[in-house]
Amino acid sequence: MNGAGSDIRNAEEKLLSTLGLCARARKLITGTPMICDALRSGGKTPVLAVVEATDTSENTHGKLVSKCTYYHVPLYRITADTVRLAHAVGKTGAVAAVGITDGNLFKALARYLPVETATEGGEQEAE
C-alpha cells in the first residue's frame, strides 16, 4: 500500500535534487519574468522546458501556459510548492518556476517529470 506513495515522493525528491544540480551548473533560469523574457528573446540560451510549482497563482500559471504554448516549450507542473522549489535551486523565499537551458540535464530530469501541462495543441492540465 505504501509503495506507490513512496515512489512518487522518491521521484519528486530526485527531480528536486536534479534541479539543484542544474542550478549549480548554471543551466536554469529562475522566476517567471526571467523565463518569459528568455522565451521571448530566444537568445543564445534557449529555454527547453519550464517546471512550475504547484501553488502558483492563477495569473502566473496562465502566463506560463500562454508563453510555453506560443513558443512550443513544454511546461511541467510539479507537486512541490514554491518554497520547496526555491530551496531545491538554492534560493530563499519562493520560486514559481524555473526554465531548463541544457539538453543533457533536461534528459536527466525527464524521467522524473509529470505529464506536460501545456502542449502545442493548447492547454492540458496534468492532475
JSON list of C-alpha atoms in Angstrom, two decimals:
[
{"chain": "A", "resi": 1, "resn": "MET", "atom": "CA", "xyz": [0.00, 0.00, 0.00]},
{"chain": "A", "resi": 2, "resn": "ASN", "atom": "CA", "xyz": [2.75, 2.43, 0.88]},
{"chain": "A", "resi": 3, "resn": "GLY", "atom": "CA", "xyz": [4.76, 1.63, -2.24]},
{"chain": "A", "resi": 4, "resn": "ALA", "atom": "CA", "xyz": [3.06, 3.95, -4.74]},
{"chain": "A", "resi": 5, "resn": "GLY", "atom": "CA", "xyz": [3.13, 6.97, -2.41]},
{"chain": "A", "resi": 6, "resn": "SER", "atom": "CA", "xyz": [6.78, 6.48, -1.56]},
{"chain": "A", "resi": 7, "resn": "ASP", "atom": "CA", "xyz": [7.64, 6.02, -5.26]},
{"chain": "A", "resi": 8, "resn": "ILE", "atom": "CA", "xyz": [6.01, 9.37, -6.06]},
{"chain": "A", "resi": 9, "resn": "ARG", "atom": "CA", "xyz": [7.81, 11.08, -3.15]},
{"chain": "A", "resi": 10, "resn": "ASN", "atom": "CA", "xyz": [11.09, 9.48, -4.18]},
{"chain": "A", "resi": 11, "resn": "ALA", "atom": "CA", "xyz": [10.65, 10.65, -7.79]},
{"chain": "A", "resi": 12, "resn": "GLU", "atom": "CA", "xyz": [9.88, 14.19, -6.57]},
{"chain": "A", "resi": 13, "resn": "GLU", "atom": "CA", "xyz": [12.98, 14.22, -4.37]},
{"chain": "A", "resi": 14, "resn": "LYS", "atom": "CA", "xyz": [15.10, 13.06, -7.31]},
{"chain": "A", "resi": 15, "resn": "LEU", "atom": "CA", "xyz": [13.51, 15.74, -9.50]},
{"chain": "A", "resi": 16, "resn": "LEU", "atom": "CA", "xyz": [14.25, 18.47, -6.96]},
{"chain": "A", "resi": 17, "resn": "SER", "atom": "CA", "xyz": [17.77, 17.16, -6.46]},
{"chain": "A", "resi": 18, "resn": "THR", "atom": "CA", "xyz": [18.40, 17.19, -10.22]},
{"chain": "A", "resi": 19, "resn": "LEU", "atom": "CA", "xyz": [17.01, 20.73, -10.44]},
{"chain": "A", "resi": 20, "resn": "GLY", "atom": "CA", "xyz": [19.54, 21.66, -7.76]},
{"chain": "A", "resi": 21, "resn": "LEU", "atom": "CA", "xyz": [22.28, 20.16, -9.93]},
{"chain": "A", "resi": 22, "resn": "CYS", "atom": "CA", "xyz": [21.00, 22.25, -12.88]},
{"chain": "A", "resi": 23, "resn": "ALA", "atom": "CA", "xyz": [21.17, 25.36, -10.70]},
{"chain": "A", "resi": 24, "resn": "ARG", "atom": "CA", "xyz": [24.73, 24.64, -9.60]},
{"chain": "A", "resi": 25, "resn": "ALA", "atom": "CA", "xyz": [25.68, 24.11, -13.25]},
{"chain": "A", "resi": 26, "resn": "ARG", "atom": "CA", "xyz": [24.04, 27.49, -14.05]},
{"chain": "A", "resi": 27, "resn": "LYS", "atom": "CA", "xyz": [21.69, 25.88, -16.54]},
{"chain": "A", "resi": 28, "resn": "LEU", "atom": "CA", "xyz": [18.46, 27.26, -15.03]},
{"chain": "A", "resi": 29, "resn": "ILE", "atom": "CA", "xyz": [16.53, 30.47, -15.47]},
{"chain": "A", "resi": 30, "resn": "THR", "atom": "CA", "xyz": [14.74, 31.27, -12.23]},
{"chain": "A", "resi": 31, "resn": "GLY", "atom": "CA", "xyz": [11.47, 33.16, -11.93]},
{"chain": "A", "resi": 32, "resn": "THR", "atom": "CA", "xyz": [8.51, 33.80, -14.22]},
{"chain": "A", "resi": 33, "resn": "PRO", "atom": "CA", "xyz": [9.60, 37.23, -15.56]},
{"chain": "A", "resi": 34, "resn": "MET", "atom": "CA", "xyz": [13.07, 35.98, -16.49]},
{"chain": "A", "resi": 35, "resn": "ILE", "atom": "CA", "xyz": [11.63, 32.85, -18.12]},
{"chain": "A", "resi": 36, "resn": "CYS", "atom": "CA", "xyz": [9.15, 34.92, -20.16]},
{"chain": "A", "resi": 37, "resn": "ASP", "atom": "CA", "xyz": [11.95, 37.25, -21.27]},
{"chain": "A", "resi": 38, "resn": "ALA", "atom": "CA", "xyz": [14.14, 34.30, -22.28]},
{"chain": "A", "resi": 39, "resn": "LEU", "atom": "CA", "xyz": [11.27, 32.70, -24.21]},
{"chain": "A", "resi": 40, "resn": "ARG", "atom": "CA", "xyz": [10.52, 35.98, -25.97]},
{"chain": "A", "resi": 41, "resn": "SER", "atom": "CA", "xyz": [14.13, 36.71, -26.93]},
{"chain": "A", "resi": 42, "resn": "GLY", "atom": "CA", "xyz": [15.14, 33.15, -27.81]},
{"chain": "A", "resi": 43, "resn": "GLY", "atom": "CA", "xyz": [18.74, 34.28, -27.25]},
{"chain": "A", "resi": 44, "resn": "LYS", "atom": "CA", "xyz": [21.88, 32.22, -27.01]},
{"chain": "A", "resi": 45, "resn": "THR", "atom": "CA", "xyz": [20.46, 30.15, -24.12]},
{"chain": "A", "resi": 46, "resn": "PRO", "atom": "CA", "xyz": [17.03, 28.90, -25.25]},
{"chain": "A", "resi": 47, "resn": "VAL", "atom": "CA", "xyz": [14.58, 27.53, -22.68]},
{"chain": "A", "resi": 48, "resn": "LEU", "atom": "CA", "xyz": [13.99, 23.84, -23.41]},
{"chain": "A", "resi": 49, "resn": "ALA", "atom": "CA", "xyz": [11.35, 23.24, -20.73]},
{"chain": "A", "resi": 50, "resn": "VAL", "atom": "CA", "xyz": [9.69, 25.03, -17.81]},
{"chain": "A", "resi": 51, "resn": "VAL", "atom": "CA", "xyz": [9.00, 23.46, -14.40]},
{"chain": "A", "resi": 52, "resn": "GLU", "atom": "CA", "xyz": [6.29, 25.20, -12.37]},
{"chain": "A", "resi": 53, "resn": "ALA", "atom": "CA", "xyz": [5.48, 24.81, -8.67]},
{"chain": "A", "resi": 54, "resn": "THR", "atom": "CA", "xyz": [2.04, 23.57, -7.72]},
{"chain": "A", "resi": 55, "resn": "ASP", "atom": "CA", "xyz": [0.90, 26.61, -5.72]},
{"chain": "A", "resi": 56, "resn": "THR", "atom": "CA", "xyz": [1.47, 29.40, -8.23]},
{"chain": "A", "resi": 57, "resn": "SER", "atom": "CA", "xyz": [-1.27, 31.99, -8.66]},
{"chain": "A", "resi": 58, "resn": "GLU", "atom": "CA", "xyz": [-3.83, 31.67, -11.43]},
{"chain": "A", "resi": 59, "resn": "ASN", "atom": "CA", "xyz": [-2.26, 34.69, -13.14]},
{"chain": "A", "resi": 60, "resn": "THR", "atom": "CA", "xyz": [1.26, 33.23, -13.05]},
{"chain": "A", "resi": 61, "resn": "HIS", "atom": "CA", "xyz": [0.06, 29.83, -14.22]},
{"chain": "A", "resi": 62, "resn": "GLY", "atom": "CA", "xyz": [-1.91, 31.39, -17.07]},
{"chain": "A", "resi": 63, "resn": "LYS", "atom": "CA", "xyz": [1.09, 33.46, -18.15]},
{"chain": "A", "resi": 64, "resn": "LEU", "atom": "CA", "xyz": [3.37, 30.41, -18.18]},
{"chain": "A", "resi": 65, "resn": "VAL", "atom": "CA", "xyz": [0.84, 28.30, -20.08]},
{"chain": "A", "resi": 66, "resn": "SER", "atom": "CA", "xyz": [0.35, 31.07, -22.64]},
{"chain": "A", "resi": 67, "resn": "LYS", "atom": "CA", "xyz": [4.08, 31.67, -23.23]},
{"chain": "A", "resi": 68, "resn": "CYS", "atom": "CA", "xyz": [5.02, 27.99, -23.28]},
{"chain": "A", "resi": 69, "resn": "THR", "atom": "CA", "xyz": [2.21, 27.15, -25.69]},
{"chain": "A", "resi": 70, "resn": "TYR", "atom": "CA", "xyz": [3.08, 30.04, -28.01]},
{"chain": "A", "resi": 71, "resn": "TYR", "atom": "CA", "xyz": [6.80, 29.22, -28.08]},
{"chain": "A", "resi": 72, "resn": "HIS", "atom": "CA", "xyz": [6.25, 25.41, -28.16]},
{"chain": "A", "resi": 73, "resn": "VAL", "atom": "CA", "xyz": [8.12, 24.80, -24.92]},
{"chain": "A", "resi": 74, "resn": "PRO", "atom": "CA", "xyz": [6.90, 22.01, -22.61]},
{"chain": "A", "resi": 75, "resn": "LEU", "atom": "CA", "xyz": [5.53, 23.12, -19.22]},
{"chain": "A", "resi": 76, "resn": "TYR", "atom": "CA", "xyz": [5.53, 20.72, -16.28]},
{"chain": "A", "resi": 77, "resn": "ARG", "atom": "CA", "xyz": [3.61, 21.45, -13.08]},
{"chain": "A", "resi": 78, "resn": "ILE", "atom": "CA", "xyz": [5.15, 19.52, -10.21]},
{"chain": "A", "resi": 79, "resn": "THR", "atom": "CA", "xyz": [3.73, 18.71, -6.76]},
{"chain": "A", "resi": 80, "resn": "ALA", "atom": "CA", "xyz": [6.38, 20.72, -4.89]},
{"chain": "A", "resi": 81, "resn": "ASP", "atom": "CA", "xyz": [5.34, 24.18, -3.71]},
{"chain": "A", "resi": 82, "resn": "THR", "atom": "CA", "xyz": [7.18, 27.44, -4.41]},
{"chain": "A", "resi": 83, "resn": "VAL", "atom": "CA", "xyz": [9.19, 27.28, -1.18]},
{"chain": "A", "resi": 84, "resn": "ARG", "atom": "CA", "xyz": [10.42, 23.71, -1.82]},
{"chain": "A", "resi": 85, "resn": "LEU", "atom": "CA", "xyz": [11.28, 24.60, -5.41]},
{"chain": "A", "resi": 86, "resn": "ALA", "atom": "CA", "xyz": [13.24, 27.64, -4.20]},
{"chain": "A", "resi": 87, "resn": "HIS", "atom": "CA", "xyz": [15.08, 25.56, -1.62]},
{"chain": "A", "resi": 88, "resn": "ALA", "atom": "CA", "xyz": [15.95, 22.93, -4.24]},
{"chain": "A", "resi": 89, "resn": "VAL", "atom": "CA", "xyz": [17.57, 25.50, -6.54]},
{"chain": "A", "resi": 90, "resn": "GLY", "atom": "CA", "xyz": [19.39, 27.33, -3.75]},
{"chain": "A", "resi": 91, "resn": "LYS", "atom": "CA", "xyz": [17.14, 30.39, -3.42]},
{"chain": "A", "resi": 92, "resn": "THR", "atom": "CA", "xyz": [15.43, 31.87, -0.40]},
{"chain": "A", "resi": 93, "resn": "GLY", "atom": "CA", "xyz": [11.78, 32.81, -0.39]},
{"chain": "A", "resi": 94, "resn": "ALA", "atom": "CA", "xyz": [9.61, 31.41, -3.17]},
{"chain": "A", "resi": 95, "resn": "VAL", "atom": "CA", "xyz": [10.27, 30.45, -6.78]},
{"chain": "A", "resi": 96, "resn": "ALA", "atom": "CA", "xyz": [7.24, 29.93, -9.00]},
{"chain": "A", "resi": 97, "resn": "ALA", "atom": "CA", "xyz": [9.05, 28.36, -11.95]},
{"chain": "A", "resi": 98, "resn": "VAL", "atom": "CA", "xyz": [12.41, 27.51, -13.46]},
{"chain": "A", "resi": 99, "resn": "GLY", "atom": "CA", "xyz": [13.46, 27.16, -17.08]},
{"chain": "A", "resi": 100, "resn": "ILE", "atom": "CA", "xyz": [15.92, 24.45, -18.10]},
{"chain": "A", "resi": 101, "resn": "THR", "atom": "CA", "xyz": [18.51, 25.54, -20.68]},
{"chain": "A", "resi": 102, "resn": "ASP", "atom": "CA", "xyz": [20.67, 22.41, -21.11]},
{"chain": "A", "resi": 103, "resn": "GLY", "atom": "CA", "xyz": [19.60, 19.44, -23.21]},
{"chain": "A", "resi": 104, "resn": "ASN", "atom": "CA", "xyz": [21.56, 16.82, -21.31]},
{"chain": "A", "resi": 105, "resn": "LEU", "atom": "CA", "xyz": [20.28, 17.98, -17.94]},
{"chain": "A", "resi": 106, "resn": "PHE", "atom": "CA", "xyz": [16.75, 18.08, -19.35]},
{"chain": "A", "resi": 107, "resn": "LYS", "atom": "CA", "xyz": [17.15, 14.43, -20.39]},
{"chain": "A", "resi": 108, "resn": "ALA", "atom": "CA", "xyz": [18.24, 13.61, -16.83]},
{"chain": "A", "resi": 109, "resn": "LEU", "atom": "CA", "xyz": [15.14, 15.41, -15.47]},
{"chain": "A", "resi": 110, "resn": "ALA", "atom": "CA", "xyz": [12.70, 13.91, -17.98]},
{"chain": "A", "resi": 111, "resn": "ARG", "atom": "CA", "xyz": [12.29, 10.59, -16.18]},
{"chain": "A", "resi": 112, "resn": "TYR", "atom": "CA", "xyz": [11.06, 12.35, -13.02]},
{"chain": "A", "resi": 113, "resn": "LEU", "atom": "CA", "xyz": [8.76, 14.91, -14.65]},
{"chain": "A", "resi": 114, "resn": "PRO", "atom": "CA", "xyz": [4.98, 14.58, -14.69]},
{"chain": "A", "resi": 115, "resn": "VAL", "atom": "CA", "xyz": [2.87, 14.83, -17.86]},
{"chain": "A", "resi": 116, "resn": "GLU", "atom": "CA", "xyz": [3.11, 18.18, -19.67]},
{"chain": "A", "resi": 117, "resn": "THR", "atom": "CA", "xyz": [0.70, 20.93, -18.62]},
{"chain": "A", "resi": 118, "resn": "ALA", "atom": "CA", "xyz": [0.93, 22.97, -21.83]},
{"chain": "A", "resi": 119, "resn": "THR", "atom": "CA", "xyz": [1.42, 21.47, -25.25]},
{"chain": "A", "resi": 120, "resn": "GLU", "atom": "CA", "xyz": [1.49, 22.71, -28.79]},
{"chain": "A", "resi": 121, "resn": "GLY", "atom": "CA", "xyz": [-2.19, 21.85, -29.15]},
{"chain": "A", "resi": 122, "resn": "GLY", "atom": "CA", "xyz": [-3.27, 24.09, -26.28]},
{"chain": "A", "resi": 123, "resn": "GLU", "atom": "CA", "xyz": [-3.87, 23.77, -22.58]},
{"chain": "A", "resi": 124, "resn": "GLN", "atom": "CA", "xyz": [-3.98, 20.46, -20.80]},
{"chain": "A", "resi": 125, "resn": "GLU", "atom": "CA", "xyz": [-3.99, 20.03, -17.06]},
{"chain": "A", "resi": 126, "resn": "ALA", "atom": "CA", "xyz": [-1.98, 17.21, -15.53]},
{"chain": "A", "resi": 127, "resn": "GLU", "atom": "CA", "xyz": [-3.58, 16.10, -12.32]}
]
